XYZ file of C-alpha atoms in Angstrom:
613
model
C 0.056 0.019 0.193
C 1.234 3.226 -0.800
C 1.209 6.039 1.094
C 0.749 9.052 -1.765
C 1.277 7.624 -5.442
C 0.229 9.879 -7.391
C 1.354 13.028 -4.881
C 0.702 17.132 -6.307
C 4.695 18.969 -5.730
C 5.025 20.777 -2.845
C 3.735 24.285 -3.166
C 7.189 26.213 -2.480
C 8.123 25.347 -6.492
C 7.488 27.763 -9.114
C 4.949 26.926 -11.489
C 6.224 29.573 -14.538
C 4.292 28.601 -17.563
C 5.540 32.300 -19.271
C 8.133 34.739 -18.145
C 7.806 37.473 -16.426
C 4.366 36.130 -14.415
C 4.376 34.093 -11.790
C 2.133 31.218 -11.341
C 0.874 32.141 -7.728
C 1.676 33.092 -4.471
C 0.683 32.435 -1.636
C 1.011 28.463 -1.075
C -1.819 27.689 -2.963
C -1.495 24.458 -5.377
C -2.246 25.461 -9.092
C -2.770 23.264 -12.051
C -0.416 23.066 -14.368
C -1.030 24.438 -17.691
C -4.695 26.116 -16.145
C -4.132 29.115 -18.104
C -3.027 30.295 -21.604
C -2.100 34.053 -21.999
C -3.932 34.655 -24.998
C -2.179 35.484 -28.349
C -2.760 38.730 -29.876
C -1.485 38.905 -33.728
C 0.809 41.409 -33.419
C 2.521 40.425 -30.237
C 6.225 41.307 -30.450
C 6.960 38.598 -28.100
C 5.077 36.047 -29.971
C 6.378 36.893 -33.310
C 10.533 37.044 -31.481
C 9.939 32.987 -30.715
C 8.666 32.477 -34.013
C 11.703 34.502 -35.713
C 14.236 32.787 -32.971
C 12.662 28.527 -33.798
C 14.040 29.666 -38.205
C 16.746 31.361 -37.111
C 18.979 28.293 -37.115
C 17.714 28.218 -41.155
C 18.607 31.342 -42.063
C 19.962 30.680 -45.414
C 17.063 28.122 -45.770
C 14.244 31.509 -44.888
C 16.089 33.831 -47.540
C 16.183 31.713 -50.107
C 12.263 31.500 -49.852
C 12.010 35.249 -49.393
C 13.618 35.572 -52.100
C 11.947 33.412 -53.996
C 8.825 34.796 -52.655
C 9.465 38.298 -53.814
C 10.496 37.086 -57.399
C 7.238 34.874 -57.890
C 5.348 37.846 -56.319
C 6.717 40.522 -58.680
C 7.006 38.476 -61.707
C 2.363 38.159 -62.606
C 2.234 41.651 -62.199
C 4.153 42.724 -65.346
C 1.923 41.217 -67.100
C -1.067 43.881 -66.602
C 1.573 46.399 -67.408
C 2.349 44.013 -70.671
C -1.623 44.016 -71.862
C -0.992 47.696 -71.409
C 1.874 48.120 -74.199
C 0.315 45.870 -76.486
C -3.370 47.359 -76.820
C -2.489 50.889 -76.794
C 0.591 49.646 -78.750
C -0.426 47.262 -81.891
C -3.780 46.808 -81.492
C -4.752 50.316 -81.522
C -2.159 50.725 -84.439
C -4.423 46.982 -86.050
C -0.453 46.248 -86.140
C 0.068 42.384 -85.649
C 4.093 41.815 -86.890
C 4.371 42.937 -83.469
C 1.831 41.288 -81.461
C 4.338 38.532 -80.606
C 7.196 40.088 -79.061
C 3.892 40.231 -75.926
C 2.825 36.909 -76.616
C 5.738 35.016 -76.526
C 7.493 37.754 -73.158
C 3.962 36.448 -71.049
C 4.874 32.754 -71.907
C 7.714 33.261 -70.753
C 6.177 35.449 -66.965
C 3.882 32.132 -66.547
C 6.557 29.741 -66.957
C 8.641 31.649 -64.902
C 6.297 32.159 -62.174
C 5.383 28.652 -62.529
C 8.641 27.469 -61.291
C 10.255 29.885 -58.219
C 6.714 29.295 -58.086
C 7.795 25.506 -57.236
C 11.557 25.854 -55.661
C 9.303 28.199 -53.506
C 7.070 26.029 -52.117
C 9.632 23.281 -51.992
C 12.127 25.553 -49.637
C 9.106 27.403 -47.439
C 8.211 23.181 -47.236
C 11.512 22.495 -45.839
C 11.777 25.204 -44.125
C 8.866 24.888 -41.995
C 8.984 21.212 -41.484
C 12.603 20.947 -39.658
C 11.914 23.683 -37.374
C 8.228 22.114 -36.496
C 11.035 18.561 -36.667
C 12.821 20.282 -34.372
C 10.648 21.937 -31.799
C 7.908 18.765 -31.029
C 12.928 17.751 -30.272
C 12.564 20.245 -28.158
C 9.407 19.851 -26.247
C 10.003 16.731 -25.717
C 13.341 16.793 -24.200
C 12.176 18.711 -22.545
C 8.779 17.049 -20.867
C 10.855 13.398 -20.470
C 12.447 15.816 -17.119
C 9.390 17.646 -16.226
C 9.116 16.222 -11.630
C 7.196 12.898 -11.427
C 4.151 15.994 -9.787
C 3.523 17.683 -13.381
C 2.330 14.914 -15.078
C -0.397 13.685 -11.771
C -1.165 17.103 -11.981
C -2.284 17.807 -16.297
C -4.210 15.573 -17.924
C -2.618 13.478 -20.447
C -5.439 15.011 -22.784
C -3.932 18.454 -22.579
C 0.128 17.773 -23.465
C -0.943 15.414 -25.894
C -3.464 17.937 -27.437
C -0.256 20.399 -27.724
C 1.882 18.083 -28.548
C 0.015 16.749 -30.943
C -3.259 19.758 -32.754
C -1.616 23.062 -31.169
C 1.920 22.244 -33.126
C 0.456 21.011 -35.649
C -0.915 23.995 -36.401
C 2.047 25.706 -36.040
C 3.364 23.388 -39.000
C 0.813 25.412 -41.232
C 1.360 28.641 -40.992
C 5.115 27.666 -41.004
C 5.084 25.621 -44.092
C 2.027 27.585 -45.790
C 0.185 30.416 -44.173
C 3.456 33.267 -42.820
C 4.678 32.319 -46.246
C 1.438 32.223 -48.362
C 0.330 35.469 -45.692
C 3.773 37.721 -46.635
C 2.815 37.119 -50.023
C -0.206 38.143 -50.006
C 1.526 41.784 -48.404
C 3.608 41.717 -51.671
C 1.112 41.187 -54.392
C -0.886 43.623 -52.793
C 1.365 46.833 -51.855
C 3.303 46.088 -55.868
C -0.310 46.258 -57.404
C -0.653 49.492 -54.869
C 2.820 50.598 -56.296
C 1.751 49.894 -59.783
C -2.597 51.276 -60.518
C -1.341 54.811 -58.551
C 2.216 54.766 -61.215
C -0.378 53.994 -64.519
C -3.190 56.583 -62.784
C -3.574 57.989 -59.927
C -7.253 58.927 -60.405
C -8.501 55.218 -61.335
C -6.141 53.494 -58.848
C -8.118 55.991 -55.782
C -11.353 55.201 -56.971
C -11.696 51.527 -57.051
C -9.888 52.087 -53.595
C -12.741 53.232 -52.415
C -14.410 51.345 -50.793
C -10.662 49.944 -48.696
C -11.431 51.694 -45.914
C -15.042 49.857 -45.792
C -12.902 46.433 -45.852
C -10.312 47.394 -43.519
C -12.851 48.186 -40.777
C -14.659 45.262 -41.507
C -11.721 42.934 -41.326
C -10.320 44.855 -38.381
C -14.770 42.936 -36.690
C -14.276 39.485 -38.724
C -10.536 39.205 -37.094
C -11.406 40.309 -33.282
C -14.444 37.441 -33.210
C -12.602 34.669 -35.727
C -10.473 35.261 -32.601
C -11.955 34.448 -29.039
C -13.349 32.704 -30.956
C -10.797 29.958 -31.718
C -9.347 31.188 -29.150
C -12.513 28.878 -27.281
C -12.444 26.549 -29.782
C -9.104 25.064 -29.084
C -9.976 25.300 -24.794
C -12.930 23.200 -25.423
C -11.253 21.150 -27.741
C -8.437 20.400 -25.246
C -11.316 19.107 -22.638
C -12.574 16.898 -25.141
C -9.570 15.150 -25.099
C -8.901 15.285 -22.035
C -12.424 13.697 -21.345
C -12.040 11.056 -23.836
C -8.791 9.308 -22.389
C -9.105 9.450 -19.063
C -12.729 7.747 -19.634
C -11.912 5.418 -22.059
C -8.724 4.530 -19.963
C -10.697 3.843 -16.664
C -13.355 1.278 -18.949
C -13.640 -0.808 -16.082
C -13.952 1.812 -13.193
C -17.039 3.276 -15.957
C -18.222 -0.178 -16.260
C -17.729 -2.208 -13.059
C -19.752 1.671 -10.571
C -22.361 1.487 -14.265
C -20.813 5.396 -14.613
C -21.401 4.714 -18.241
C -24.351 7.560 -18.212
C -22.920 9.720 -16.258
C -19.639 9.812 -18.852
C -21.260 10.215 -21.860
C -23.149 13.152 -20.501
C -19.984 14.785 -19.716
C -18.970 14.426 -23.400
C -21.983 14.920 -24.976
C -21.487 17.564 -22.913
C -18.098 18.984 -23.797
C -18.586 17.684 -27.998
C -22.156 20.111 -28.042
C -19.863 22.919 -26.594
C -16.987 22.287 -29.365
C -19.622 22.608 -31.748
C -21.168 25.743 -31.260
C -17.978 27.101 -30.866
C -17.475 26.137 -34.352
C -20.830 27.430 -35.148
C -20.232 30.727 -34.324
C -16.992 30.260 -36.145
C -19.154 29.166 -39.512
C -21.457 32.815 -39.456
C -18.177 35.101 -39.259
C -17.170 33.771 -42.466
C -20.329 32.900 -43.877
C -21.399 36.732 -43.287
C -17.431 37.882 -44.038
C -17.061 36.797 -47.317
C -19.610 38.117 -48.914
C -19.762 41.103 -47.760
C -15.633 41.298 -48.897
C -17.040 40.171 -52.431
C -19.876 42.470 -52.963
C -16.714 46.087 -51.464
C -14.114 44.473 -54.517
C -17.473 44.050 -57.198
C -17.402 48.063 -56.057
C -14.708 48.815 -56.643
C -14.595 46.826 -60.475
C -17.502 49.007 -60.441
C -16.792 52.924 -59.375
C -13.219 52.053 -61.953
C -15.076 50.778 -65.135
C -17.149 53.599 -64.738
C -15.078 56.844 -64.384
C -12.217 55.393 -66.469
C -15.067 54.813 -68.817
C -15.823 58.185 -68.048
C -12.276 59.528 -68.077
C -11.861 57.000 -72.161
C -14.913 59.061 -73.203
C -12.618 62.343 -72.502
C -9.261 61.011 -73.997
C -7.770 60.835 -70.551
C -6.832 58.014 -70.386
C -6.485 55.117 -72.252
C -7.868 51.194 -73.409
C -4.411 50.245 -72.083
C -4.714 51.672 -69.581
C -8.519 50.723 -67.889
C -7.607 46.648 -68.811
C -4.209 47.186 -67.393
C -5.622 49.077 -63.766
C -8.763 46.385 -63.598
C -6.107 43.721 -63.470
C -4.407 45.300 -61.346
C -7.460 45.418 -58.963
C -7.861 41.777 -59.292
C -4.527 41.834 -58.163
C -5.033 44.158 -55.104
C -8.372 42.863 -53.380
C -7.819 39.043 -54.854
C -5.595 38.777 -52.443
C -6.786 41.129 -49.614
C -10.422 38.967 -49.899
C -7.568 36.177 -48.709
C -5.145 37.833 -45.936
C -8.431 37.796 -43.072
C -8.597 34.173 -43.665
C -4.427 33.863 -44.021
C -4.134 36.315 -41.034
C -7.279 34.180 -39.063
C -4.902 30.857 -40.002
C -1.764 32.315 -38.510
C -4.068 33.714 -35.240
C -5.776 29.720 -34.944
C -1.819 29.415 -34.919
C -0.749 31.772 -32.585
C -3.076 30.405 -30.157
C -1.003 27.585 -30.462
C 1.534 28.284 -30.650
C 1.365 30.345 -27.262
C 0.483 26.927 -25.776
C 3.041 25.142 -26.801
C 4.985 27.923 -25.670
C 3.956 28.306 -22.357
C 4.798 24.339 -22.094
C 8.020 24.899 -23.482
C 8.386 27.400 -20.707
C 6.972 25.618 -17.605
C 9.940 24.992 -14.926
C 8.560 21.887 -13.697
C 12.569 20.461 -13.656
C 14.257 19.566 -10.401
C 17.226 21.122 -10.675
C 20.158 18.925 -12.247
C 23.214 18.593 -10.657
C 26.972 17.885 -12.652
C 28.231 14.720 -10.061
C 28.667 12.049 -11.991
C 27.845 8.431 -10.398
C 30.940 7.542 -7.426
C 32.674 4.390 -7.498
C 32.445 4.204 -3.935
C 30.759 2.274 -1.274
C 27.421 2.777 -1.498
C 25.205 4.442 0.827
C 22.401 5.922 1.728
C 21.401 8.616 3.782
C 18.071 10.391 5.782
C 19.520 13.264 7.453
C 16.527 14.505 9.058
C 14.528 14.797 6.035
C 10.983 16.943 6.327
C 8.609 16.613 2.818
C 5.636 18.347 2.582
C 3.133 18.006 -0.534
C 1.186 21.160 0.015
C 2.242 23.925 2.282
C 0.845 22.848 6.240
C 0.539 19.166 5.351
C 3.466 17.222 6.125
C 4.517 13.670 4.818
C 7.685 13.040 6.456
C 8.305 14.271 9.751
C 12.182 14.080 10.452
C 12.815 10.528 8.708
C 15.983 9.970 9.293
C 18.216 6.289 8.298
C 21.231 4.675 6.610
C 21.014 1.904 3.970
C 24.705 0.308 4.805
C 25.874 -2.217 1.109
C 24.557 -5.346 0.980
C 22.079 -4.693 3.291
C 17.368 -5.207 2.356
C 16.347 -2.963 4.763
C 12.121 -2.530 4.528
C 9.648 -0.246 4.659
C 5.979 -1.319 6.490
C 3.390 1.164 7.835
C -0.004 1.728 7.287
C -1.187 4.410 3.931
C -0.544 7.749 3.650
C 1.950 6.876 6.723
C 4.743 8.113 3.699
C 6.373 5.536 2.525
C 6.030 5.387 -0.886
C 7.450 9.127 -0.939
C 10.633 8.106 1.209
C 11.961 6.256 -2.643
C 10.230 9.213 -4.508
C 12.918 11.572 -2.819
C 15.684 8.887 -2.837
C 15.003 9.102 -6.963
C 15.262 13.099 -7.090
C 10.861 13.089 -8.444
C 10.792 15.117 -5.793
C 13.358 17.534 -3.151
C 12.692 16.962 0.447
C 12.147 20.735 2.497
C 14.284 20.026 4.774
C 17.100 18.519 5.862
C 19.268 15.665 3.604
C 19.085 13.263 1.214
C 22.173 11.420 0.935
C 24.900 8.546 -2.081
C 27.929 8.473 -1.459
C 27.880 10.881 0.831
C 26.392 13.588 -1.638
C 22.210 14.925 -1.802
C 20.320 13.958 -4.331
C 20.471 17.009 -5.165
C 24.022 17.028 -7.228
C 23.910 14.207 -9.163
C 23.244 14.344 -12.570
C 19.834 12.334 -13.166
C 20.900 10.211 -15.389
C 24.453 9.215 -12.968
C 22.109 9.223 -9.871
C 19.772 6.029 -12.307
C 22.569 3.968 -13.145
C 22.940 2.390 -9.890
C 19.667 2.560 -9.051
C 16.765 -0.598 -10.350
C 13.256 0.641 -9.418
C 10.247 -2.050 -8.673
C 7.364 0.172 -8.927
C 3.819 -1.686 -7.948
C 1.285 -1.008 -11.253
C 4.176 -2.382 -13.450
C 3.955 -0.595 -17.060
C 4.616 -3.259 -19.621
C 5.039 -1.984 -24.179
C 3.446 -2.740 -26.987
C 6.987 -4.514 -28.014
C 8.552 -7.466 -27.533
C 9.276 -9.771 -23.808
C 13.029 -8.832 -25.126
C 12.427 -4.983 -25.718
C 10.129 -4.205 -22.374
C 12.685 -6.213 -20.178
C 15.849 -4.226 -21.816
C 13.766 -1.371 -22.486
C 15.468 -0.201 -25.626
C 15.645 -2.249 -29.399
C 19.072 -3.281 -28.656
C 18.746 -6.214 -26.373
C 21.913 -8.581 -25.418
C 20.207 -11.857 -25.911
C 20.704 -14.026 -23.654
C 21.420 -11.725 -20.567
C 18.122 -11.412 -21.137
C 17.196 -14.479 -21.389
C 19.680 -14.801 -17.756
C 18.150 -12.312 -15.919
C 14.694 -14.221 -16.623
C 15.629 -17.461 -15.464
C 17.308 -16.699 -12.576
C 13.254 -13.694 -11.290
C 11.374 -17.912 -12.751
C 9.589 -16.152 -15.739
C 11.845 -18.172 -18.088
C 8.951 -20.683 -17.636
C 6.021 -18.469 -19.087
C 8.059 -17.206 -21.293
C 9.653 -20.344 -23.251
C 4.997 -21.042 -23.354
C 4.467 -18.610 -25.434
C 4.000 -18.271 -29.034
C 7.362 -16.432 -30.224
C 8.987 -16.568 -26.676
C 11.529 -13.904 -25.240
C 9.755 -11.807 -29.466
C 6.289 -11.827 -28.612
C 4.652 -8.257 -27.822
C 3.029 -7.096 -26.115
C -0.273 -5.534 -25.231
C -1.008 -2.193 -24.604
C 0.643 -2.413 -20.561
C 0.502 -6.244 -20.721
C -2.650 -7.443 -20.854
C -1.847 -10.397 -21.694
C 0.178 -11.513 -18.910
C -1.677 -11.770 -15.420
C -0.490 -9.521 -12.816
C 2.577 -12.206 -10.793
C 3.998 -12.228 -14.444
C 4.199 -8.871 -15.476
C 5.552 -8.527 -11.617
C 7.701 -11.277 -12.551
C 9.254 -8.771 -15.918
C 9.479 -6.736 -13.538
C 12.158 -8.186 -11.041
C 14.066 -9.279 -14.235
C 13.644 -4.848 -16.150
C 15.661 -4.083 -12.401
C 18.343 -7.040 -12.861
C 18.755 -6.787 -16.249
C 20.970 -3.253 -16.186
C 23.464 -5.013 -12.445
C 21.113 -2.106 -10.376
C 23.700 -1.643 -7.411
C 20.540 -0.050 -5.969
C 17.357 -1.391 -6.056
C 13.768 -0.315 -4.537
C 10.732 -1.877 -4.544
C 7.183 0.101 -3.746
C 5.076 -2.622 -2.859
C 6.419 -4.787 -5.356
C 4.034 -7.336 -4.574
C 0.895 -6.474 -3.800
C -1.030 -7.374 -6.876
C 0.495 -11.086 -6.451
C -1.661 -13.796 -8.593
C -1.710 -16.983 -5.974
C -0.760 -18.916 -8.913
C 3.061 -16.904 -9.207
C 2.792 -15.455 -5.435
C 5.837 -19.043 -4.396
C 7.416 -17.649 -8.023
C 7.568 -13.644 -6.855
C 9.146 -15.255 -3.592
C 11.664 -17.190 -4.452
C 12.127 -14.333 -6.972
C 12.653 -12.024 -4.506
C 14.605 -13.248 -2.325
C 17.218 -13.639 -4.454
C 17.398 -10.582 -5.374
C 17.317 -9.387 -1.678
C 21.009 -11.016 -1.327
C 22.356 -10.375 -3.873
C 21.546 -6.595 -3.800
C 21.448 -3.707 -1.424
C 17.540 -2.953 -1.585
C 14.954 -0.722 0.554
C 11.438 -2.411 0.135
C 8.130 -0.876 0.769
C 5.693 -3.372 1.330
C 2.815 -4.209 2.667
C 2.693 -8.091 3.422
C 5.496 -8.354 5.953
C 5.420 -11.721 4.700
C 7.958 -10.983 1.636
C 10.037 -8.409 4.119
C 10.446 -10.752 6.819
C 14.414 -12.070 6.621
C 14.958 -8.120 5.965
C 19.031 -7.385 7.712
C 16.125 -4.062 8.893
C 12.592 -3.271 9.297
C 11.457 0.791 9.320
C 7.190 1.181 10.623
C 5.912 4.557 9.705
C 2.938 6.047 11.392
C 1.836 9.774 9.967
C 5.124 10.651 8.341
C 7.675 9.308 11.116
C 9.596 6.883 12.580
C 8.597 5.040 15.232
C 9.357 1.056 14.813
C 13.024 0.250 13.574
C 14.415 -3.290 13.891
C 14.725 -7.010 12.948
C 11.145 -8.945 12.166
C 12.816 -11.436 16.014
C 13.108 -8.114 17.482
C 9.645 -6.045 16.227
C 7.624 -8.777 17.841
C 8.929 -9.099 20.530
C 8.054 -4.662 20.963
C 4.272 -5.004 21.254
C 3.976 -2.618 18.938
C 2.922 -0.828 16.130
C 4.859 -3.798 13.854
C 3.672 -6.325 16.098
C -0.044 -5.553 15.486
C -0.247 -5.381 12.274
C 1.347 -8.513 11.704
C -1.399 -10.050 14.401
C -4.148 -8.929 11.755
C -1.993 -9.799 8.055
C -1.517 -13.815 10.174
C -5.608 -13.544 11.549
C -6.469 -12.989 7.874
């Protein structure tokens, strides 16, 4: 029985989601990733981070930008070319000069197509490289977060950030950002060409621009808000679905299918309503923008026709300006959609960076592996998960090399917390946890844990081969795997499997019994030849059929390694060199099995209860 199987981190730790902002004060517990800062489109801080991601691929970014500029500029030569053709050979009734313009037009079309292809390859390559690196960096940080982070953060919320949110950033870098820059370049250059050809007609066609800017601004704000809500509800939907399916056996046993379905339906409705609001905004915006575009063309044709009749503008100029007007308004219509896509990506980016910036790692030391004689010391250790609620109070004990020390006590007495501190999952509020005379926080995590083997109560097995699950690596030594499996009596049931050590297990080892999973956990711990073995209720869920095998395997392990055993079944630790009895976070009794029975204290009562059972 564990004291606190999945406890929260002490309230004294800092949870920083966004640089420069405090996660909380007064020792009050707050969940990680609970609040996200709303990202604005012109958020310089966020854009700075996006640019920073591209800094490592600057030459690819520069190449993409140059290709983009040329690819957007070449089509602007086509209206000017048509203007010259209409006002020249066509107006003069000559056909001999038409082929030059047709050939030039064809070359521009081909060159633009080639540049668009190269731009797409370069921009996609840039975006995919950035997202590849970002996903690796976020995942690398997650691997070093303290256990408290994972105990408090729903898996569905993490999966949304690592999956959906990073995919949104992928769309931004590979398509959205380049397309936005292209649209802005086209709009800017089209205005320059229009004003250069005839400023009067240019202003006539651009008269509706203020109305379009206003409509776009309102649309962008509305859509940004609804997209933030949609992402919030999607994260909750994923979290609800993951938790419900992960605990489906509990849901079914207690008949909670209806309540779980109602909760899922409630969140799902919120997602649907959010998307409906999003669709309504689009349904209003795009017809409105299309209508304003038609008005702009009408103004150009009416005023241009008037000036043409007065011989103040040529037919070629009128045709070219109508073409430029289309070049201006077409990307402008798309611009709001691009900005909305980027706004969604920025909201996703804010969420990803919030995860990346979360300070949930314990301090990493610089001490390498110690080759001295193994010794574990707890010196006046005090620990709290939440302020004012002590879990360990002035705990002191020593484990020398070759010793087996067992820790027993009632549920909630702090037994498993001792192992968590020794594994550096948490740090004590006061006192010291020492390995070979050095505080655990001064060790590098890899160096500290390389000497340890850990066997938890709930054995996690991957959907991989038996051999992989023992070695936890695809590069396993099959001879060593078989050796440790024989040692812990697991070889027998593995040999009975169709493919032996190559048999692929189901998720979490569902095709094995609890005892078989436990034997594999013993083999896994021994595979790496640990000097210190930690067992957390390692025999509490073993079935009767394999209990004898597990007991014998445990006896062998205790004879060969230094070990600390958190145990509920007193029969498994009677041969331990020392037994510590914990009660309400304190060590109340210590001694061998025989010595503790003579005291007729807490241990004696526990033994009497289990003997009676």
